[in-house]
Structure formats: C-alpha cells, structure tokens
Coordinates of C-alpha atoms in Angstrom, one line a residue:
Chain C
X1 CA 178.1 135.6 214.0
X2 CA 176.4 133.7 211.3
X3 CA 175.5 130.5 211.1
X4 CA 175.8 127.5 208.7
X5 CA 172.6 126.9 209.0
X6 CA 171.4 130.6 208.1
X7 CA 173.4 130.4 205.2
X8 CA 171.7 127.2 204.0
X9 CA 168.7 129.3 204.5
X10 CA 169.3 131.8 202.4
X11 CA 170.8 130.1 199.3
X12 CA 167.2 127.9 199.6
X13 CA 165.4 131.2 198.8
X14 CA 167.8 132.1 196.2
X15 CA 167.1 128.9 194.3
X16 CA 163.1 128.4 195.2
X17 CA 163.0 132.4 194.2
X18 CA 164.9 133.3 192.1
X19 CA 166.3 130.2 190.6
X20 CA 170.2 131.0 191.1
X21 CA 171.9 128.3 192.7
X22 CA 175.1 128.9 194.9
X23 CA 174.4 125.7 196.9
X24 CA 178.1 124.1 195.5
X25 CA 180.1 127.6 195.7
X26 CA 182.9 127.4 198.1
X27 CA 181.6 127.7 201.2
X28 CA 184.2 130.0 203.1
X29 CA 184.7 132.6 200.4
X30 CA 180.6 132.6 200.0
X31 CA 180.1 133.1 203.9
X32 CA 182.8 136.0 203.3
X33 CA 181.3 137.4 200.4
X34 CA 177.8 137.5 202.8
X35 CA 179.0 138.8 205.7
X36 CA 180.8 141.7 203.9
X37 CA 177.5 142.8 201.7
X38 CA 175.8 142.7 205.7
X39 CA 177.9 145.2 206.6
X40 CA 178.4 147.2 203.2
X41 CA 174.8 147.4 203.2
X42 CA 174.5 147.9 206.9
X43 CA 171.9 145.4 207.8
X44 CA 171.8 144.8 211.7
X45 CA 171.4 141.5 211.1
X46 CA 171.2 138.5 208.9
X47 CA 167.8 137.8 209.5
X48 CA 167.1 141.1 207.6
X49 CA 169.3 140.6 204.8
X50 CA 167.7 137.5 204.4
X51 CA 164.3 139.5 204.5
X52 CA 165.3 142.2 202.0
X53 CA 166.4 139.0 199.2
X54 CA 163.4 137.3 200.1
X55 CA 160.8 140.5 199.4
X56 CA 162.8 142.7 197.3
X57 CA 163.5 141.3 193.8
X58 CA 165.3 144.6 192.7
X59 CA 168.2 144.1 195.3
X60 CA 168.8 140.3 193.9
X61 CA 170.8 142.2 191.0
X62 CA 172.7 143.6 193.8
X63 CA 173.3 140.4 195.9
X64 CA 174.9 138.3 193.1
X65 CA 176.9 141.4 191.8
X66 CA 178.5 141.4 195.6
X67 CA 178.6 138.0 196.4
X68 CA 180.6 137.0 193.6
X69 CA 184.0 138.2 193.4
X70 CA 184.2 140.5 189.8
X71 CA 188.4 141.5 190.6
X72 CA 189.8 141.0 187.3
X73 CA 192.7 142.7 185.3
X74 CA 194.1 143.2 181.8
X75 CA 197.0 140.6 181.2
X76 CA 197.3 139.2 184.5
X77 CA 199.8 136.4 184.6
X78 CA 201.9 137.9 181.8
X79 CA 203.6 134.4 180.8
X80 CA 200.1 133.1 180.1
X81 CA 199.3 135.8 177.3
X82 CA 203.2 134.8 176.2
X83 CA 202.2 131.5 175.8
X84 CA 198.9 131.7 174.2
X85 CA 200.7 134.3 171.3
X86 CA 203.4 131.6 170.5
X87 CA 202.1 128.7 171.2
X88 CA 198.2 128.6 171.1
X89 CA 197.5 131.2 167.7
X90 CA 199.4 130.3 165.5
X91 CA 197.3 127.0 165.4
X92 CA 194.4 128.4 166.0
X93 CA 195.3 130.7 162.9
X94 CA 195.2 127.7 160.8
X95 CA 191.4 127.4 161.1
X96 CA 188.8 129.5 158.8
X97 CA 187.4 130.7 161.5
X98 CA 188.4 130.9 165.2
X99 CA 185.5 130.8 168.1
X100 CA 186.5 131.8 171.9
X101 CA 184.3 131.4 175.0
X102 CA 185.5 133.7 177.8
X103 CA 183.5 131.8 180.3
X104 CA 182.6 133.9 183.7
X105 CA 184.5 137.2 181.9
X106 CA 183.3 139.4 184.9
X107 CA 184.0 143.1 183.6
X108 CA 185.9 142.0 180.5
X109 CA 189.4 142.5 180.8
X110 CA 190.6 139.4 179.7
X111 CA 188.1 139.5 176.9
X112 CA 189.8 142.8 175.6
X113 CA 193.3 141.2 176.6
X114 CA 192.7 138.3 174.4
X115 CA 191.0 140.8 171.4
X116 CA 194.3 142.4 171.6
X117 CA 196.5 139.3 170.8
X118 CA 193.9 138.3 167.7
X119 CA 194.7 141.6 166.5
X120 CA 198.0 141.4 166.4
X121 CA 198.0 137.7 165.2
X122 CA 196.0 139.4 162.3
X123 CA 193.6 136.6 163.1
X124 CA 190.6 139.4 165.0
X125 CA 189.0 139.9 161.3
X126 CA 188.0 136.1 161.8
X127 CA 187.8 135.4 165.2
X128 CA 184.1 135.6 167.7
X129 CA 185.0 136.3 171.2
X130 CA 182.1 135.1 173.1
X131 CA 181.7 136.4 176.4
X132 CA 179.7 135.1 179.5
X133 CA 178.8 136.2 182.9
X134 CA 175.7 135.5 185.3
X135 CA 175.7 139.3 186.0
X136 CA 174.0 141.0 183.2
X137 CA 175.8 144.5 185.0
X138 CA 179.1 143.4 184.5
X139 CA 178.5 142.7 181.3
X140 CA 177.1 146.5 180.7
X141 CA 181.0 147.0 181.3
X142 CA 182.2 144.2 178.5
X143 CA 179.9 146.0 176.0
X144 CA 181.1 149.7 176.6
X145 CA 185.0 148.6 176.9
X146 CA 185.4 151.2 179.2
X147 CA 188.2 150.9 181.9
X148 CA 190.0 153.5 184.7
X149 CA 192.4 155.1 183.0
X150 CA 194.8 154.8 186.3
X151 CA 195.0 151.2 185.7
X152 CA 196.6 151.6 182.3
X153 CA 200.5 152.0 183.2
X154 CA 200.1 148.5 185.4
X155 CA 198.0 147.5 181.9
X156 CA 200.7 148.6 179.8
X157 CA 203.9 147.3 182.0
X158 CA 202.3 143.7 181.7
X159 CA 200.8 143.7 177.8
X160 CA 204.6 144.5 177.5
X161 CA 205.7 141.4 179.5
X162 CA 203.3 138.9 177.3
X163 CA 205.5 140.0 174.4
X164 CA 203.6 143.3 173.2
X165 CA 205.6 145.5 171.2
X166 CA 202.8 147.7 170.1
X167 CA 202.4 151.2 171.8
X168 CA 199.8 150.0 174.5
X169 CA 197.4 152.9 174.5
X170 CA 197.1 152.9 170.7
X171 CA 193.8 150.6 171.4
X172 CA 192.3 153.2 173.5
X173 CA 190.8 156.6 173.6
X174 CA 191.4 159.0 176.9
X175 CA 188.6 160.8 178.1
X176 CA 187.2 162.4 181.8
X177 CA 189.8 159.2 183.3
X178 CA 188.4 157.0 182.0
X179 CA 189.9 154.5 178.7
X180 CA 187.6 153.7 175.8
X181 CA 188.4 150.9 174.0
X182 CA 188.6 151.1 170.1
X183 CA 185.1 149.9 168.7
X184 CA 187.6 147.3 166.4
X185 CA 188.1 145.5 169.5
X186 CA 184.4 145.6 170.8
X187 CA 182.7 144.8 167.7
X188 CA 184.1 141.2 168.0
X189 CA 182.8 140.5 171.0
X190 CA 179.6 138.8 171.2
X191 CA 177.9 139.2 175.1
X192 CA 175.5 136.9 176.9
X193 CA 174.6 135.9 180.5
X194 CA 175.3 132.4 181.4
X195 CA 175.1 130.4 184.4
X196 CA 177.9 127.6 184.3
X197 CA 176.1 126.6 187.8
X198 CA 172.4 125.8 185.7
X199 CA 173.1 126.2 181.7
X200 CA 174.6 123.9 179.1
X201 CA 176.8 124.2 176.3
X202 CA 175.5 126.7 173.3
X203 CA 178.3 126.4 170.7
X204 CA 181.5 124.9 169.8
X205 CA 184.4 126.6 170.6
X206 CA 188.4 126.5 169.4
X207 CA 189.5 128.0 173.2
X208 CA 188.0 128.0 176.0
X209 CA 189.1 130.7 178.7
X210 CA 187.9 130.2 182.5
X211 CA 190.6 131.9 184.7
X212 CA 189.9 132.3 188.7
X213 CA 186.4 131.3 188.4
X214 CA 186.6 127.4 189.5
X215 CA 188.4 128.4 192.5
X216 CA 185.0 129.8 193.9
X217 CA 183.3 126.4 193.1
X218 CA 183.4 123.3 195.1
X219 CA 185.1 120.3 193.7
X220 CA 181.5 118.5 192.3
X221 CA 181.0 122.1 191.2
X222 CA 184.1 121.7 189.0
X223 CA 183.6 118.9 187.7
X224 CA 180.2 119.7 186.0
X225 CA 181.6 122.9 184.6
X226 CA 184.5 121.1 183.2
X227 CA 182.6 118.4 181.4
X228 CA 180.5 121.4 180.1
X229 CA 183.6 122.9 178.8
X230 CA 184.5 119.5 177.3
X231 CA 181.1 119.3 176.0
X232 CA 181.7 122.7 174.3
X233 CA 185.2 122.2 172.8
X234 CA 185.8 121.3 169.4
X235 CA 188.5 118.4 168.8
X236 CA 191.8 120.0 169.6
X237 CA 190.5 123.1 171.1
X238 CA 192.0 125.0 173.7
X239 CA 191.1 124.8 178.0
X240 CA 193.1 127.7 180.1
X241 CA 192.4 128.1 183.5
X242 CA 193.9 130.5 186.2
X243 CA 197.3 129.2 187.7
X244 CA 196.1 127.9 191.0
X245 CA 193.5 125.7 189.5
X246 CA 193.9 122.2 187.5
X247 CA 192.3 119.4 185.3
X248 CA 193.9 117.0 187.5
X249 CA 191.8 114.4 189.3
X250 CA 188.5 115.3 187.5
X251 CA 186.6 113.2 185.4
X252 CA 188.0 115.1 181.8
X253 CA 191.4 114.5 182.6
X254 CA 191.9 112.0 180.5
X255 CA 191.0 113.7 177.3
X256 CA 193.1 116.6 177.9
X257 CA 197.2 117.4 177.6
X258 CA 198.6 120.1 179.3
X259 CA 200.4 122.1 177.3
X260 CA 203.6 123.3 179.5
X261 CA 203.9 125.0 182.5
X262 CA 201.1 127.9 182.2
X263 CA 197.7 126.3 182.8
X264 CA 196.6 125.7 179.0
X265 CA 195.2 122.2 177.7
X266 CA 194.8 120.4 174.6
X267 CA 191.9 118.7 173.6
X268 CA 193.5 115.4 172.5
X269 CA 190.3 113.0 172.3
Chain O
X1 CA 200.5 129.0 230.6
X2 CA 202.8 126.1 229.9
X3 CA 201.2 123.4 230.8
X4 CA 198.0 124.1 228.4
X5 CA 200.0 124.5 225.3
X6 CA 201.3 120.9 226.1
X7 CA 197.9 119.4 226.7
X8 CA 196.7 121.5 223.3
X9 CA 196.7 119.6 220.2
X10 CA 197.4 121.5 217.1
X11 CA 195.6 120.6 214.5
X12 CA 196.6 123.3 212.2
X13 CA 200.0 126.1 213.1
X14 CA 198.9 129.5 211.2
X15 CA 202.4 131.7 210.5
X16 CA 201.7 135.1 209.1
X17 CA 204.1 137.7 208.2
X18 CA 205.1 141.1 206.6
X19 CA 208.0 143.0 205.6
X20 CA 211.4 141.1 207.8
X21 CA 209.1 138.1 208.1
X22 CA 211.1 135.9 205.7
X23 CA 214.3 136.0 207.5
X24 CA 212.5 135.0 210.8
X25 CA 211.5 132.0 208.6
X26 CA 214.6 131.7 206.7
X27 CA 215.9 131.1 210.8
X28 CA 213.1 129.4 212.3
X29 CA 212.6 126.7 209.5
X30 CA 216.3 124.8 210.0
X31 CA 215.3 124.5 213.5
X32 CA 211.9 122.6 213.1
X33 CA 211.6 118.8 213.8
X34 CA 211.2 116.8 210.3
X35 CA 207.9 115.0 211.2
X36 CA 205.7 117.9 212.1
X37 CA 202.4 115.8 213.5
X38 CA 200.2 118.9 212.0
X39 CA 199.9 120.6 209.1
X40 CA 201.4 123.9 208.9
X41 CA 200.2 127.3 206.9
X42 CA 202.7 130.1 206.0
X43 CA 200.7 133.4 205.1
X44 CA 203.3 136.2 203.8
X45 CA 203.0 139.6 202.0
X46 CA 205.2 139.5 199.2
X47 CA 205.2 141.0 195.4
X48 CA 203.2 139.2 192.7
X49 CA 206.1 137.8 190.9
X50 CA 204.3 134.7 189.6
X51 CA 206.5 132.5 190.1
X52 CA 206.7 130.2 192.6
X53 CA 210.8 130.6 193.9
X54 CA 209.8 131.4 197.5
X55 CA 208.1 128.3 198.1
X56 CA 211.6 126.6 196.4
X57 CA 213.9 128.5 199.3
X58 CA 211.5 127.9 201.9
X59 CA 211.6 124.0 200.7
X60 CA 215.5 124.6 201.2
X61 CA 215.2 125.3 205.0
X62 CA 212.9 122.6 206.0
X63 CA 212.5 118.8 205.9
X64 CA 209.0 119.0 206.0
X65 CA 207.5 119.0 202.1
X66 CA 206.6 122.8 201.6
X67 CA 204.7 123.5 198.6
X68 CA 202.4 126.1 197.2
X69 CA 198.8 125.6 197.9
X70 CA 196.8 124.6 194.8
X71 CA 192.7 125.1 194.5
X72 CA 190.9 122.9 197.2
X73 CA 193.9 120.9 197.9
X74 CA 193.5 119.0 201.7
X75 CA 195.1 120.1 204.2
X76 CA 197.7 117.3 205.1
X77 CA 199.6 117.0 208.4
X78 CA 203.6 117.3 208.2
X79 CA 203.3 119.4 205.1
X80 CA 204.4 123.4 205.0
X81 CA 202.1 125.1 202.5
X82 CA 202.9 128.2 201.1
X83 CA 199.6 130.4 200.3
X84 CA 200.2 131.8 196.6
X85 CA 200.9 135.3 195.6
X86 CA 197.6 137.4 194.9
X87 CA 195.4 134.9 196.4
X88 CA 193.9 134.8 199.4
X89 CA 193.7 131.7 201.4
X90 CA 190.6 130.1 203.2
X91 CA 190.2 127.0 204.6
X92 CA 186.9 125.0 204.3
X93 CA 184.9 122.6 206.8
X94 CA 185.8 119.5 205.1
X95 CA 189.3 120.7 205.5
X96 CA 190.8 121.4 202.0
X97 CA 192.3 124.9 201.4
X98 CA 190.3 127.0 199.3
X99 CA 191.7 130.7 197.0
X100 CA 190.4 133.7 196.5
X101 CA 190.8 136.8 194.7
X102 CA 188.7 139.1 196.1
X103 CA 189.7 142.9 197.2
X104 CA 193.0 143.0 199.2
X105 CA 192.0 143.2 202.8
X106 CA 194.1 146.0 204.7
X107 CA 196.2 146.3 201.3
X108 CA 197.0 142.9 201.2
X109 CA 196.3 140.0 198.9
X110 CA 196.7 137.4 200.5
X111 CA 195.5 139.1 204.1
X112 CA 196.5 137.0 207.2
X113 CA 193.2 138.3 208.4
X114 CA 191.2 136.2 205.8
X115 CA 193.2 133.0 206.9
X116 CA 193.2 133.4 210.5
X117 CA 189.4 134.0 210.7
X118 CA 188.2 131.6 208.3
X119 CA 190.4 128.6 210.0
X120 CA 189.5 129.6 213.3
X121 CA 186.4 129.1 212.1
X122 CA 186.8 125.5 211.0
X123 CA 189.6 124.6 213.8
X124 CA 188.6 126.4 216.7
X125 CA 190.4 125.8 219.9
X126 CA 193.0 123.0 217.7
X127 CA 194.7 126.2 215.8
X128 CA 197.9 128.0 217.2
X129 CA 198.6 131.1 214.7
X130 CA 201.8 132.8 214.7
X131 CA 202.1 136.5 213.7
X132 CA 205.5 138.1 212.8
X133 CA 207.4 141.2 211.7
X134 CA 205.1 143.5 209.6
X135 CA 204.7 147.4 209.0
X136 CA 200.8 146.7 208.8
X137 CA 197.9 145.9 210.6
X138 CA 197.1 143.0 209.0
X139 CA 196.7 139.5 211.6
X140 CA 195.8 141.4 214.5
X141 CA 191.9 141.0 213.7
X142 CA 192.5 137.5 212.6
X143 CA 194.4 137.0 215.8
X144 CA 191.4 137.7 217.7
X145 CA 189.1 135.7 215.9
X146 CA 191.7 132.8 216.6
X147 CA 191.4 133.6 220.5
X148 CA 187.3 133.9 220.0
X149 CA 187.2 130.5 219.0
X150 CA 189.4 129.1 221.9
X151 CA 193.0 128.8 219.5
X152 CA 196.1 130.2 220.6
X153 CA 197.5 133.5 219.7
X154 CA 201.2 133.9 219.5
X155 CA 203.2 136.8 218.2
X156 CA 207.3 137.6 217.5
X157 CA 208.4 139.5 220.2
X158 CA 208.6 143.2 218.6
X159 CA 212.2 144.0 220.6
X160 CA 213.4 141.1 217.9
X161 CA 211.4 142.1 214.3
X162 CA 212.9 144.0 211.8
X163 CA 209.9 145.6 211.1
X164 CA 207.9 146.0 215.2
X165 CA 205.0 147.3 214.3
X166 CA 202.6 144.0 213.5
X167 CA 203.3 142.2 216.2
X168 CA 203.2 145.3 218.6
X169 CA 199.5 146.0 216.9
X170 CA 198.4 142.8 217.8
X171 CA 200.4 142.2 221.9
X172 CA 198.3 146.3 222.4
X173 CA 194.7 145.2 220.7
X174 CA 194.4 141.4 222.5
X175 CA 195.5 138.9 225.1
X176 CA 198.3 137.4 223.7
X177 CA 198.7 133.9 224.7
X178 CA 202.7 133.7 224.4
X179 CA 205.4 136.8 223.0
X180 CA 208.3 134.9 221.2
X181 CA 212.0 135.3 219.9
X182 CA 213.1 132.8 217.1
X183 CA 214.3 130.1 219.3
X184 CA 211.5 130.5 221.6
X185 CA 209.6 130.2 219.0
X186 CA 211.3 126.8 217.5
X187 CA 211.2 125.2 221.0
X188 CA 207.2 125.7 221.4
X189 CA 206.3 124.9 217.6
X190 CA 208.5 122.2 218.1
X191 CA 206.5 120.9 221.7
X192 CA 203.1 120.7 220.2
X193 CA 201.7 117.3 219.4

C-alpha cells in the first residue's frame, strides 16, 4: 500500500532533482502509473523506488517513459479525421503556409495520421508538423516513422472510415514486421521535447492538436496548458482535443467556438 | 447481514459488467426509485463504437439523469454515469471522475478493476460495487480491494447470468457480502440511503 504522502515525496525529488514537475497530474492515474512501474521493475518496496529516482539519474528516462501513459493509435476517432479533411483544410489551405503543433504526440501516430490528410489535401508541400513530447525516447519513434506492422489492418479499417480512399499501405514500406513510413511524410515533421507542465509557447500555429493528454492533468493543470495553447494560436487557428475532454468552464472559453460535434475549436477572438 | 446494509450509507453504487450485463441493466434500471440519494457508476465492456447510443438507451430505462462521463466531471448524487468506451475510469479524492487510456487491464479498456480499486480508495467503507454477467475475470480484484477498504461486495447470482463465469470468479476468490437475482438486486439498491 502506498501512501499519499509517499507520493508527495517522490514528485518533490523529481522537481528539486530533476526539475520535472508532476505535482498537478491527476492524482489516481499517477498513483497507478507508480505502483505498476513498482511492480514492473520489481522493487519490494516504495521506499526503494524512491531510492533508485533519487541516486540513479539514468533510470529517470525510464520513470517518466512509464509513468506517463504513451497508448496512442493511427486515426483513432475516425469522425474526427472526417471532420478535420472537410471541414478544417480546406481553410487552412487558404493560407501560404500552414503550421501544426501536435502537442504531447507520444510515439507519433497522430503526427503521421495528420501528414497523411496534408498529403492528400495537397497542402503537405507547405505545411510544418511540429511535434512535442517530454520523452525524448518516444520521440526517437516520431523521427524513424516506424510502426508494428500488425497494427496496420485496424490502421487501414479506420483511415478508411475518416474518408480515405487511397490504398492505405501505399505510405509505407514492409520490412522484418515492422512498417516504415515514406520519408515524404517524415521529412515534414519537425521534433522537439516540450514540457506543457514548465515551457511556454515557441511559435504560432494554424492547429493545434492535443488529444488524450489533458485528461491526465488536473483541472489548474488544464487551464495553464490551454492558455498556452491560446497563447500559441494564430487568429482563427484550430484547438482539437480528445472526445472526453472540453474547453468548457476554463478561463479560454470565451475566445473559442466549437466547431460541431467532434472536439475541434475556432479561434474567434 | 441485513441489518448493516441498512445502517451503511452509500456514497457511491459501483455496477460492473461483461458480455449479458446489458440486459441485467436493461431490467434492473425500470425498477430503480427516481431520486437515487447517491451517485451511481456503470462500468461495461462494450465495442469502441464512438458514439455515445448506449448511454441514450440506458437514459431510456431510468429516471435518474444517465450520462456519459466527461474529463474530471464531479461525481453528483442521483445521477447514472456511464464510463466511456476505451477509457478507463478513476475516481479522484476531491471526488470528480477522472479518464484514462492506459493498457487494457485483463483485456479490457475500461477494466472494472481500475474503477473498483481506485474508488475504494477514495470511498472506502461508503462504496457498494455490484459485479454482473461476464466471460472474464475482470472485477474480481477490484472486488476485493472494495472489501479491503470496508465497502460492500455484491455480485449477480451466476444460476441467473447469461454469461456465469464473472460473477462465479469473484463468489470462489472472496467473501461476498450478498449473491443477487435482478429483483433482489432492485430491492437492495433501492434500500440504501
């Protein structure tokens, strides 16, 4: 059994050591996330997890890589891709030059998703995707574009669903199980660690992607990240989030429209 | 036995189920009083469709508001809240619900075990969780942790599930505080206060 108290514990080391704060994550899923890398990494107790964070610099990389959830898919929520091809590009296409911040992209499958649509918007040849993690190892994974060739049919099924008529695994290469993205793709895609707990804004951006990352934040959590992504939005720019989470009742909402059902807003001030 | 469920408050009523769980609902739902005093939690196995018709049918049964959770929504007494698909469900100390999509826990995303454990955790002997038909073993650990922290475990007898085997799991692996049919099952729910 662990305590609340240990847990405070151990996130003061991660900040006074280390400098990473998790102090406004959501508490439950955090405690979760802990007491599963206790028993993944077979520590008999939490006193010496807390011991091998505190000494052992090289198994920090490990700890955040665990403790935050990296699950993430290729065109998850297929009526959300739908939308953004008919109702978010084409006005985005009317711009010389289109900027998008995958903020929190985890392993990059959303990065790739959304690489996909430019390309067949015929908008990719003037579009940045800018993608962010705190994890410089998951971001190893957004740079090679290299995915389990198992997941493709699921892949495939729901690239379909968002209105794809292309042939699916035309944009990859199969090798030893394994699915290589095309280097068309990849090339656009400009990676970078950023902490949406600690950093501020570094560009202006036309869309701003953020899907199933709030939901691990507390609500003053949110709300900082969200006036960082307002911060960081042009005028008329693009928010999605996932489709449990919401603008409403934070301080932004004002400034923002949503744009129908699937969890995209306008910038409108 | 009785007597301590009607001395128990409920603070929070857990209800988890697998494959033939929705037709225990679709049954047990109609018969509920229309003020529920506590807040109630349904945690089911079901595709990913994405949409969110279940929580609309469910909403046809009751007269309780039943809703899908949303993202650190509070928990509000006399409301049925519906944990979404591919998410699964945690509840935090300040009481607001909480998502998360981590790995699927004994296949299952949401896992009744997530939500059992982490509200036992916050509502420890004021949480009554429910477990119904299921081919799995998902609930049975959660169950426990319920028990652990003084709540009450409660499970569809398995004679009356379409699908025995969840409920069974968890009656063999702890000391199950009550084994119910559907109307037995209406008539307790609706005698906690």
């Amino acid at each position: 059994m662990i305590e609340e108290e240990d847990i405070d514990l151990l996130l003061n080391d991660l900040f006074d050591l280390y400098g990473y704060d998790f102090t406004r994550y959501s508490r439950a899923s955090l405690k979760r996330r802990i007491i599963r890398l206790c028993s993944l990494d077979k520590f008999p107790s939490f006193a010496e997890l807390r011991y091998r964070v505190r000494n052992d610099p090289s198994y920090l990389k490990r700890f955040v890589e665990e403790v935050t959830v990296n699950v993430t898919e290729m065109f998850r929520d297929p009526a959300f891709y739908k939308s953004l091809r008919e109702e978010v590009l084409p006005v985005l296409g009317t711009k010389p030059f289109i900027r998008v911040w995958h903020a929190g992209c985890s392993t990059g499958e959303e990065v790739y998703s959304m690489a996909i649509l430019l390309k067949e918007a015929n908008l990719l040849r003037r579009s940045l995707l800018y993608a962010t993690d705190l994890n410089p190892s998951v971001l190893e994974k957004v740079r090679k574009g290299i995915f389990p060739l198992a997941l493709m049919k699921q892949y495939s099924e729901s690239y379909i669903s968002s209105g794809g008529t292309a042939d699916f695994s035309s944009y990859y290469t199969a090798q030893y199980g394994q699915a290589k993205f095309d280097s068309e793709l990849s090339e656009k895609i400009i990676i970078s660690t950023h902490n949406l707990v600690s950093d501020s804004s570094f560009n202006e951006f036309d869309l701003i992607l953020c899907r199933n990352v709030l939901i691990y934040f507390d609500k003053e959590l949110q709300d900082r990240v969200l006036k960082l992504f307002d911060a960081s939005l042009g005028t008329l720019g693009y928010l999605a989030l996932g489709t449990k989470e919401t603008l409403k009742f934070s301080a932004v909402q004002h400034k923002f429209k949503q744009l129908n059902r699937e969890k995209i807003w306008k910038k409108i001030i | 036995m009785e007597e301590n469920h009607l001395n128990r408050r409920c603070e929070l009523l857990l209800i988890g189920g697998s494959a033939g769980s929705l037709e225990v609902l679709f049954r047990l739902l109609p018969l509920l009083r229309a003020d529920l005093p506590f807040p109630v939690a349904l945690v089911l196995h079901r595709r990913n469709s994405g949409d969110s018709t279940l929580s609309e049918l469910l909403a046809s049964k009751t007269l309780n508001p039943t809703q899908e959770v949303e993202d650190k929504e509070p928990v509000t007494p006399g409301t049925i809240y519906l944990a979404p698909a591919d998410y699964h469900l945690l509840i935090e100390h300040n009481r607001t619900f909480s998502l998360d999509y981590s790995e699927k826990i004994n296949f299952s995303r949401p896992s009744i075990d997530v939500t059992f454990e982490s509200a036992a955790e916050v509502y420890g002997p004021g949480l009554v969780a429910i477990l119904l038909s299921g081919a799995n073993e998902d609930g049975t650990s959660g169950l426990t942790a319920v028990k652990q922290a003084g709540g009450m475990a409660v499970a569809q007898n398995p004679d009356t599930a379409q699908m025995p085997f969840m409920p069974h799991y968890a009656i063999t692996h702890l000391p199950i505080d009550h084994v119910f049919d559907t109307i037995e099952m209406a008539a307790f729910i609706n005698s906690l206060t």
